[in-house]
Amino acid sequence: MGSRFFRARRVCKVQCRHLCMCAALASCMLYATFTAYIQDTVGVEFDPIEAEVSYHLPAIKNESMDTRLRRVSDVCARTDVQTFIKTAPFTIVKRMYFNVTRICTCIVPKAASTNIKRLLLSVEYPKKSKQFRTMPGNMIHAANFDEGLTCSDETSFSFLISRDPYQRLWSAYVDKVFLEKFDSLAIMLDTLFVRNITKSSIQINGTAPSLVAHARMNGYFCDVGHASFEHFLMYVTKTKSLDPHIAPVSLMCNPCKQPVNYIFQQENLKNDVKFLYNYVKTTVDNQTDVQLSLRDYVGGNGIENLVQTYQQAWKARLIQNQCKVNSATYASVWGRLWEGMKYLGTIDEKLKFMPELFHGRGTILQSPERIIRNFNLESNAVRVLSADERMNQRRKYLVHAYRSVRKSVLERIRTLFQLDFEMFGYSTEPPR
């Protein structure tokens, strides 16, 4: 790997110095390590962005942009909708405004948000576009941009991205609860629904700690949680504080109060994003060096990013909670990642868990760099799925997940996301 590896690490240090993102330097260096390693072991030139390209679902409708905007306008004009918006719980998400390109957007988590930011930063700062193209997602989110509750009066191009609520909720569950990126939420749901512990049951002298505090005191954070998808949906419909990752797009971006010029759909993003490309190419100067390619900006995470974030999060979690670990702990932790990668279509669903890819000696937590090296495609038979295989596998898990949810819970989801279904043209029927 030699000189290529060290050159890549130097590029990371330059990016960190120029972009004031030094907290994410380690992530960038790991990404560089993976890139250089693949180039040397597989013997081909590796495009780090190509590793992030995910499956794309078929377009839900072949409709014009005018049709989408008119539908939103018609829905917003209804009295019952205006009342619903005023009374429904929702989270206000700040708009992103880019001064040079005069683009403003309401970024929607779990709707291509990372890669849209990647694109917008590339066209806002064309001299650094190559850096943004190859930068890990967590560094993209750390980048600075102007924020506000509304778009500037000087905005020339505004948009939001919608996504089928059923797909978005499943994506949020896998990412934040099953893979436990929101570990406090994951363990709280496990405490409440799996262990059947409520605040009233742990009261002492009339007071009770929070469920998260109780879980931490009793060592629940030292193992994976087991909250089901239905448990997660029950939480979504009952919580009084909707996180942006689970809040309806219609309430979070509120196009009734803050109209946009364009409404993109993640399911149609391959075609929809051309409106943005055309705007950039025709109205913004000095964009000749920026390569606008959909594959660079629309997608999910590859093995390297999953392993990196998962390992680092668990290492910090085990230390923070002073956990006593053994081989069984690591088997459950890494077995969970293995299953999550199947949900995401990252590895073949037929592959049996390979603990040897993750385990160090004894109870030593294997470094992410080492784990990534262990994923050598030939020696461990971790085959990269084709785009069609990945789409079909992800669809299979999506359909199976909703089949296990009770009708009463699905009905509450329909009620909470009713405006998303109506405004953006999605079916109220769960995936089948």
Coordinates of C-alpha atoms in Angstrom, one line a residue:
M1 CA 0.0 0.0 0.0
G2 CA 3.1 2.1 0.7
S3 CA 3.4 5.5 -1.0
R4 CA -0.2 5.7 -2.1
F5 CA -1.4 5.3 1.5
F6 CA 0.8 8.1 2.8
R7 CA -0.1 10.4 0.0
A8 CA -3.8 9.9 0.8
R9 CA -3.2 10.6 4.5
R10 CA -1.4 13.8 3.6
V11 CA -4.4 14.9 1.5
C12 CA -6.6 14.3 4.6
K13 CA -4.4 16.5 6.7
V14 CA -4.6 19.3 4.1
Q15 CA -8.4 19.0 4.0
C16 CA -8.6 19.2 7.7
R17 CA -6.5 22.3 7.9
H18 CA -8.4 24.1 5.2
L19 CA -11.9 23.2 6.3
C20 CA -11.5 23.4 10.1
M21 CA -12.7 19.8 10.5
C22 CA -9.9 18.4 12.5
A23 CA -12.2 16.4 14.8
A24 CA -13.0 14.2 11.8
L25 CA -9.4 13.7 10.7
A26 CA -9.3 10.1 11.9
S27 CA -12.3 9.3 9.8
C28 CA -10.7 10.8 6.7
M29 CA -7.5 8.9 7.3
L30 CA -9.4 5.6 7.7
Y31 CA -11.2 6.3 4.4
A32 CA -7.8 6.9 2.8
T33 CA -6.5 3.7 4.2
F34 CA -9.4 1.7 2.7
T35 CA -9.0 3.3 -0.7
A36 CA -5.3 2.7 -0.9
Y37 CA -5.7 -0.9 0.4
I38 CA -8.4 -1.8 -2.2
Q39 CA -6.2 -0.4 -5.0
D40 CA -3.3 -2.5 -4.0
T41 CA -5.0 -5.8 -3.1
V42 CA -7.6 -5.9 -5.8
G43 CA -5.4 -4.3 -8.4
V44 CA -7.9 -1.8 -9.8
E45 CA -8.3 2.0 -9.5
F46 CA -10.9 2.5 -6.8
D47 CA -13.4 5.4 -6.9
P48 CA -14.3 6.1 -3.2
I49 CA -17.6 7.7 -4.3
E50 CA -18.6 4.7 -6.3
A51 CA -18.6 2.7 -3.1
E52 CA -21.4 4.9 -1.8
V53 CA -23.8 4.3 -4.7
S54 CA -26.9 2.6 -3.4
Y55 CA -29.9 1.0 -5.0
H56 CA -32.6 3.2 -6.5
L57 CA -36.2 2.2 -6.3
P58 CA -38.4 2.6 -9.5
A59 CA -40.0 5.9 -9.9
I60 CA -43.3 6.1 -8.1
K61 CA -44.9 8.3 -10.7
N62 CA -44.1 9.8 -14.1
E63 CA -45.4 13.3 -13.3
S64 CA -44.2 16.8 -14.1
M65 CA -42.7 19.2 -11.5
D66 CA -45.7 21.5 -12.1
T67 CA -48.0 18.6 -11.1
R68 CA -46.1 18.1 -7.8
L69 CA -46.1 21.7 -6.9
R70 CA -49.8 22.1 -7.8
R71 CA -50.7 19.2 -5.6
V72 CA -48.8 20.6 -2.6
S73 CA -50.5 24.0 -3.2
D74 CA -54.0 22.4 -3.3
V75 CA -53.4 20.4 -0.1
C76 CA -52.1 23.6 1.7
A77 CA -55.2 25.5 0.7
R78 CA -57.5 23.2 2.7
T79 CA -58.7 24.4 6.0
D80 CA -58.3 21.0 7.7
V81 CA -54.7 21.0 6.6
Q82 CA -54.0 24.5 8.0
T83 CA -55.5 23.4 11.3
F84 CA -53.5 20.2 11.4
I85 CA -50.2 22.0 10.7
K86 CA -50.9 24.4 13.6
T87 CA -51.7 21.7 16.1
A88 CA -49.4 18.8 15.1
P89 CA -46.0 18.3 16.9
F90 CA -43.1 18.9 14.6
T91 CA -39.5 19.9 14.6
I92 CA -38.4 23.1 12.8
V93 CA -35.3 22.4 10.7
K94 CA -33.1 25.2 9.7
R95 CA -32.7 25.9 6.0
M96 CA -29.3 25.7 4.3
Y97 CA -28.5 28.7 2.2
F98 CA -25.5 29.0 -0.1
N99 CA -24.4 32.5 -0.8
V100 CA -22.5 32.0 -4.0
T101 CA -24.9 29.7 -5.8
R102 CA -28.0 31.3 -4.1
I103 CA -29.4 27.9 -3.5
C104 CA -31.6 27.2 -0.5
T105 CA -32.9 23.9 0.7
C106 CA -34.6 22.1 3.7
I107 CA -32.3 19.2 4.2
V108 CA -34.4 16.0 5.1
P109 CA -32.5 13.4 7.1
K110 CA -32.9 9.9 5.6
A111 CA -33.6 11.4 2.1
A112 CA -30.2 11.6 0.4
S113 CA -29.2 14.4 2.8
T114 CA -25.5 13.6 3.0
N115 CA -24.9 13.3 -0.7
I116 CA -27.0 16.4 -1.5
K117 CA -24.8 18.4 0.9
R118 CA -21.8 16.9 -0.8
L119 CA -23.1 18.2 -4.2
L120 CA -24.0 21.6 -2.9
L121 CA -20.7 22.2 -1.2
S122 CA -18.9 21.1 -4.4
V123 CA -20.7 23.7 -6.5
E124 CA -20.4 26.4 -3.8
Y125 CA -16.6 25.8 -3.5
P126 CA -15.6 24.5 -6.9
K127 CA -11.9 24.6 -6.1
K128 CA -12.5 22.1 -3.4
S129 CA -15.0 20.0 -5.2
K130 CA -12.6 17.0 -5.5
Q131 CA -12.1 17.1 -1.7
F132 CA -15.9 17.1 -1.1
R133 CA -16.4 14.3 -3.6
T134 CA -14.1 11.9 -1.7
M135 CA -14.9 13.1 1.9
P136 CA -16.6 10.8 4.4
G137 CA -20.2 11.7 5.3
N138 CA -19.5 12.8 8.9
M139 CA -17.0 15.4 7.6
I140 CA -19.6 16.6 5.1
H141 CA -22.1 17.2 8.0
A142 CA -19.3 19.1 9.9
A143 CA -18.9 21.6 7.0
N144 CA -19.9 25.2 7.7
F145 CA -22.8 26.8 5.8
D146 CA -25.3 29.6 6.5
E147 CA -28.4 28.6 8.3
G148 CA -31.7 30.3 9.0
L149 CA -35.4 29.6 9.6
T150 CA -36.3 30.8 6.2
C151 CA -34.5 31.1 2.8
S152 CA -33.0 34.4 1.9
D153 CA -34.9 36.9 -0.3
E154 CA -32.0 36.5 -2.8
T155 CA -32.6 32.8 -3.2
S156 CA -32.7 31.8 -6.9
F157 CA -33.2 28.0 -6.5
S158 CA -35.0 26.3 -3.6
F159 CA -36.0 22.7 -3.2
L160 CA -36.7 19.9 -0.8
I161 CA -36.5 16.1 -1.2
S162 CA -39.4 13.9 -0.2
R163 CA -39.3 10.2 0.4
D164 CA -41.9 7.5 0.9
P165 CA -42.7 7.6 4.7
Y166 CA -42.6 3.8 5.0
Q167 CA -39.2 3.5 3.4
R168 CA -37.8 6.5 5.4
L169 CA -39.0 5.1 8.7
W170 CA -37.5 1.7 8.0
S171 CA -34.2 3.4 7.0
A172 CA -34.2 5.4 10.2
Y173 CA -34.9 2.3 12.3
V174 CA -32.0 0.3 10.8
D175 CA -29.6 3.2 11.1
K176 CA -30.5 4.7 14.4
V177 CA -32.0 1.8 16.4
F178 CA -31.0 -1.5 15.0
L179 CA -27.4 -0.3 14.4
E180 CA -27.7 2.0 17.4
K181 CA -26.3 5.2 16.1
F182 CA -28.8 6.7 18.5
D183 CA -27.8 4.4 21.3
S184 CA -29.8 6.2 24.0
L185 CA -32.9 5.8 22.0
A186 CA -32.2 2.2 21.1
I187 CA -31.6 1.2 24.7
M188 CA -34.5 3.2 26.0
L189 CA -36.8 1.4 23.6
D190 CA -35.3 -1.9 24.7
T191 CA -35.8 -1.0 28.4
L192 CA -39.4 0.0 27.8
F193 CA -40.7 -2.6 25.3
V194 CA -38.4 -5.6 25.7
R195 CA -37.6 -5.5 29.5
N196 CA -41.0 -4.0 30.3
I197 CA -39.6 -1.4 32.6
T198 CA -41.5 1.8 33.1
K199 CA -40.7 4.9 35.1
S200 CA -43.5 4.0 37.6
S201 CA -42.0 0.6 38.2
I202 CA -38.6 2.1 39.3
Q203 CA -39.8 4.8 41.6
I204 CA -38.0 5.2 44.9
N205 CA -39.6 7.5 47.5
G206 CA -41.9 9.0 44.8
T207 CA -39.2 9.8 42.3
A208 CA -37.7 7.8 39.4
P209 CA -34.7 8.2 37.2
S210 CA -35.2 8.4 33.5
L211 CA -35.3 5.1 31.6
V212 CA -31.9 5.9 30.0
A213 CA -30.3 6.6 33.4
H214 CA -31.8 3.4 34.8
A215 CA -30.5 1.5 31.8
R216 CA -27.0 3.0 32.2
M217 CA -26.9 2.2 35.9
N218 CA -27.9 -1.4 35.3
G219 CA -25.4 -2.1 32.4
Y220 CA -27.9 -2.3 29.6
F221 CA -25.6 -0.1 27.4
C222 CA -23.0 -2.9 27.5
D223 CA -24.9 -5.1 25.0
V224 CA -27.0 -4.5 22.0
G225 CA -30.7 -3.6 22.4
H226 CA -33.5 -5.7 21.0
A227 CA -36.3 -3.2 20.2
S228 CA -38.3 -4.4 17.2
F229 CA -39.4 -2.3 14.2
E230 CA -42.9 -2.2 15.6
H231 CA -41.6 -0.9 19.0
F232 CA -39.9 1.9 17.1
L233 CA -43.0 2.8 15.2
M234 CA -45.0 2.8 18.4
Y235 CA -42.5 5.3 19.8
V236 CA -42.7 7.5 16.7
T237 CA -46.5 7.8 17.0
K238 CA -46.5 8.5 20.7
T239 CA -43.4 10.7 21.4
K240 CA -44.0 14.4 22.0
S241 CA -40.7 15.4 20.4
L242 CA -40.1 14.3 16.8
D243 CA -36.5 14.1 15.8
P244 CA -35.8 15.3 12.2
H245 CA -34.9 11.7 11.2
I246 CA -38.5 10.6 11.9
A247 CA -40.5 13.8 11.5
P248 CA -42.9 14.1 8.5
V249 CA -41.3 16.1 5.7
S250 CA -44.6 18.1 5.3
L251 CA -44.3 19.3 8.9
M252 CA -40.6 19.6 9.1
C253 CA -40.1 21.6 5.9
N254 CA -43.6 23.0 5.9
P255 CA -43.9 23.9 2.2
C256 CA -47.3 25.6 3.0
K257 CA -45.5 28.3 4.9
Q258 CA -42.1 28.1 3.1
P259 CA -42.8 27.2 -0.6
V260 CA -40.0 25.9 -2.7
N261 CA -39.4 26.1 -6.5
Y262 CA -38.8 22.3 -6.8
I263 CA -39.9 19.2 -5.0
F264 CA -37.6 16.3 -5.6
Q265 CA -38.5 12.7 -4.8
Q266 CA -35.8 10.3 -3.6
E267 CA -37.4 7.6 -5.7
N268 CA -37.0 9.8 -8.8
L269 CA -33.8 11.6 -7.8
K270 CA -31.8 10.4 -10.8
N271 CA -34.1 12.5 -13.0
D272 CA -35.1 15.2 -10.6
V273 CA -31.6 16.3 -9.7
K274 CA -31.1 17.4 -13.4
F275 CA -33.1 20.5 -12.5
L276 CA -30.3 21.4 -10.1
Y277 CA -27.5 20.5 -12.5
N278 CA -29.0 22.7 -15.2
Y279 CA -29.4 25.6 -12.8
V280 CA -25.7 25.3 -11.7
K281 CA -24.4 25.0 -15.3
T282 CA -26.4 27.9 -16.7
T283 CA -26.4 30.5 -13.9
V284 CA -23.2 30.0 -11.8
D285 CA -19.8 31.1 -13.1
N286 CA -16.6 29.2 -12.9
Q287 CA -18.3 25.8 -12.7
T288 CA -16.4 24.1 -15.5
D289 CA -14.1 22.1 -13.2
V290 CA -17.0 20.7 -11.2
Q291 CA -17.9 17.2 -12.3
L292 CA -21.7 16.8 -11.8
S293 CA -22.4 13.1 -11.8
L294 CA -25.4 11.5 -10.0
R295 CA -23.4 8.5 -8.8
D296 CA -21.2 10.8 -6.8
Y297 CA -24.0 12.2 -4.8
V298 CA -26.9 9.8 -4.5
G299 CA -26.3 6.7 -2.4
G300 CA -25.7 5.1 1.0
N301 CA -22.7 3.9 2.9
G302 CA -20.2 1.3 1.9
I303 CA -18.6 -1.3 4.2
E304 CA -15.7 1.0 5.1
N305 CA -18.0 3.8 6.5
L306 CA -20.2 1.3 8.3
V307 CA -17.3 -0.4 10.0
Q308 CA -15.6 2.8 10.8
T309 CA -18.5 4.5 12.5
Y310 CA -19.8 1.4 14.2
Q311 CA -16.5 0.4 15.7
Q312 CA -15.7 3.9 17.0
A313 CA -19.1 4.3 18.5
W314 CA -19.0 1.0 20.3
K315 CA -15.4 1.5 21.6
A316 CA -16.4 4.8 23.1
R317 CA -19.7 3.3 24.5
L318 CA -17.9 0.4 26.2
I319 CA -15.4 2.7 27.8
Q320 CA -17.9 5.3 28.9
N321 CA -20.1 2.7 30.6
Q322 CA -17.1 0.8 32.1
C323 CA -18.3 -2.4 30.5
K324 CA -16.8 -5.8 31.3
V325 CA -16.6 -7.4 27.9
N326 CA -16.0 -11.0 26.7
S327 CA -16.2 -12.9 23.5
A328 CA -20.0 -13.1 23.8
T329 CA -20.2 -9.3 23.9
Y330 CA -18.3 -9.0 20.7
A331 CA -20.3 -11.7 19.0
S332 CA -23.5 -9.8 19.7
V333 CA -22.1 -6.4 18.8
W334 CA -20.5 -7.5 15.5
G335 CA -23.3 -10.0 14.7
R336 CA -25.6 -7.0 14.8
L337 CA -23.5 -5.1 12.3
W338 CA -23.4 -8.2 10.1
E339 CA -27.2 -8.4 10.1
G340 CA -27.6 -4.7 9.5
M341 CA -25.4 -4.9 6.4
K342 CA -27.8 -7.4 5.0
Y343 CA -30.7 -5.1 5.6
L344 CA -28.8 -2.4 3.8
G345 CA -27.8 -4.6 0.9
T346 CA -24.1 -4.2 1.6
I347 CA -23.5 -8.0 1.9
D348 CA -25.4 -11.1 0.6
E349 CA -28.2 -12.2 2.8
K350 CA -26.9 -15.8 2.4
L351 CA -23.6 -15.1 4.1
K352 CA -23.2 -16.7 7.5
F353 CA -21.7 -14.5 10.2
M354 CA -17.8 -14.5 10.1
P355 CA -16.6 -13.5 13.5
E356 CA -13.0 -14.0 12.4
L357 CA -13.3 -10.8 10.4
F358 CA -13.8 -8.7 13.6
H359 CA -12.2 -10.4 16.5
G360 CA -8.8 -9.5 17.9
R361 CA -6.9 -11.6 20.4
G362 CA -9.0 -12.4 23.5
T363 CA -11.3 -9.4 24.3
I364 CA -9.2 -6.9 22.3
L365 CA -11.5 -4.7 20.1
Q366 CA -10.2 -5.0 16.6
S367 CA -9.2 -1.8 14.9
P368 CA -11.5 -0.6 12.0
E369 CA -8.5 -0.6 9.7
R370 CA -7.8 -4.2 10.4
I371 CA -11.5 -5.2 10.0
I372 CA -11.6 -3.5 6.7
R373 CA -8.5 -5.4 5.6
N374 CA -10.2 -8.6 6.7
F375 CA -13.0 -7.9 4.2
N376 CA -10.6 -8.9 1.4
L377 CA -13.2 -9.9 -1.2
E378 CA -11.4 -13.0 -2.5
S379 CA -10.1 -14.6 0.8
N380 CA -13.4 -14.1 2.8
A381 CA -15.9 -14.4 0.0
V382 CA -17.6 -11.1 0.9
R383 CA -19.0 -10.4 -2.5
V384 CA -20.2 -7.0 -3.6
L385 CA -23.8 -7.2 -4.7
S386 CA -24.9 -5.8 -8.1
A387 CA -27.3 -2.8 -8.1
D388 CA -30.3 -5.1 -8.9
E389 CA -29.3 -7.6 -6.3
R390 CA -28.9 -4.9 -3.7
M391 CA -32.3 -3.3 -4.6
N392 CA -34.1 -6.7 -4.4
Q393 CA -32.5 -7.7 -1.1
R394 CA -33.3 -4.3 0.5
R395 CA -36.9 -4.5 -0.8
K396 CA -37.3 -8.0 0.6
Y397 CA -36.3 -6.9 4.1
L398 CA -38.5 -3.7 3.8
V399 CA -41.6 -5.7 2.9
H400 CA -40.9 -8.3 5.6
A401 CA -40.5 -5.6 8.3
Y402 CA -44.0 -4.1 7.6
R403 CA -45.7 -7.5 7.5
S404 CA -44.7 -7.9 11.2
V405 CA -46.4 -4.7 12.3
R406 CA -49.9 -4.7 13.7
K407 CA -52.6 -2.9 11.7
S408 CA -53.4 -0.6 14.6
V409 CA -49.8 0.7 14.6
L410 CA -49.8 1.1 10.9
E411 CA -53.0 3.2 11.2
R412 CA -51.3 5.5 13.6
I413 CA -48.4 5.9 11.2
R414 CA -50.8 6.8 8.4
T415 CA -52.4 9.4 10.6
L416 CA -49.1 11.0 11.6
F417 CA -47.8 11.0 8.0
Q418 CA -51.1 11.8 6.3
L419 CA -49.8 15.1 4.8
D420 CA -46.7 13.4 3.4
F421 CA -48.8 10.8 1.7
E422 CA -51.1 13.5 0.3
M423 CA -48.6 16.3 -0.6
F424 CA -46.0 14.1 -2.2
G425 CA -48.2 11.5 -3.9
Y426 CA -47.2 8.3 -1.9
S427 CA -49.5 5.4 -1.4
T428 CA -50.9 4.9 2.1
E429 CA -50.5 1.2 1.8
P430 CA -47.3 -0.3 3.3
P431 CA -44.9 -2.1 1.0
R432 CA -46.1 -5.4 -0.2

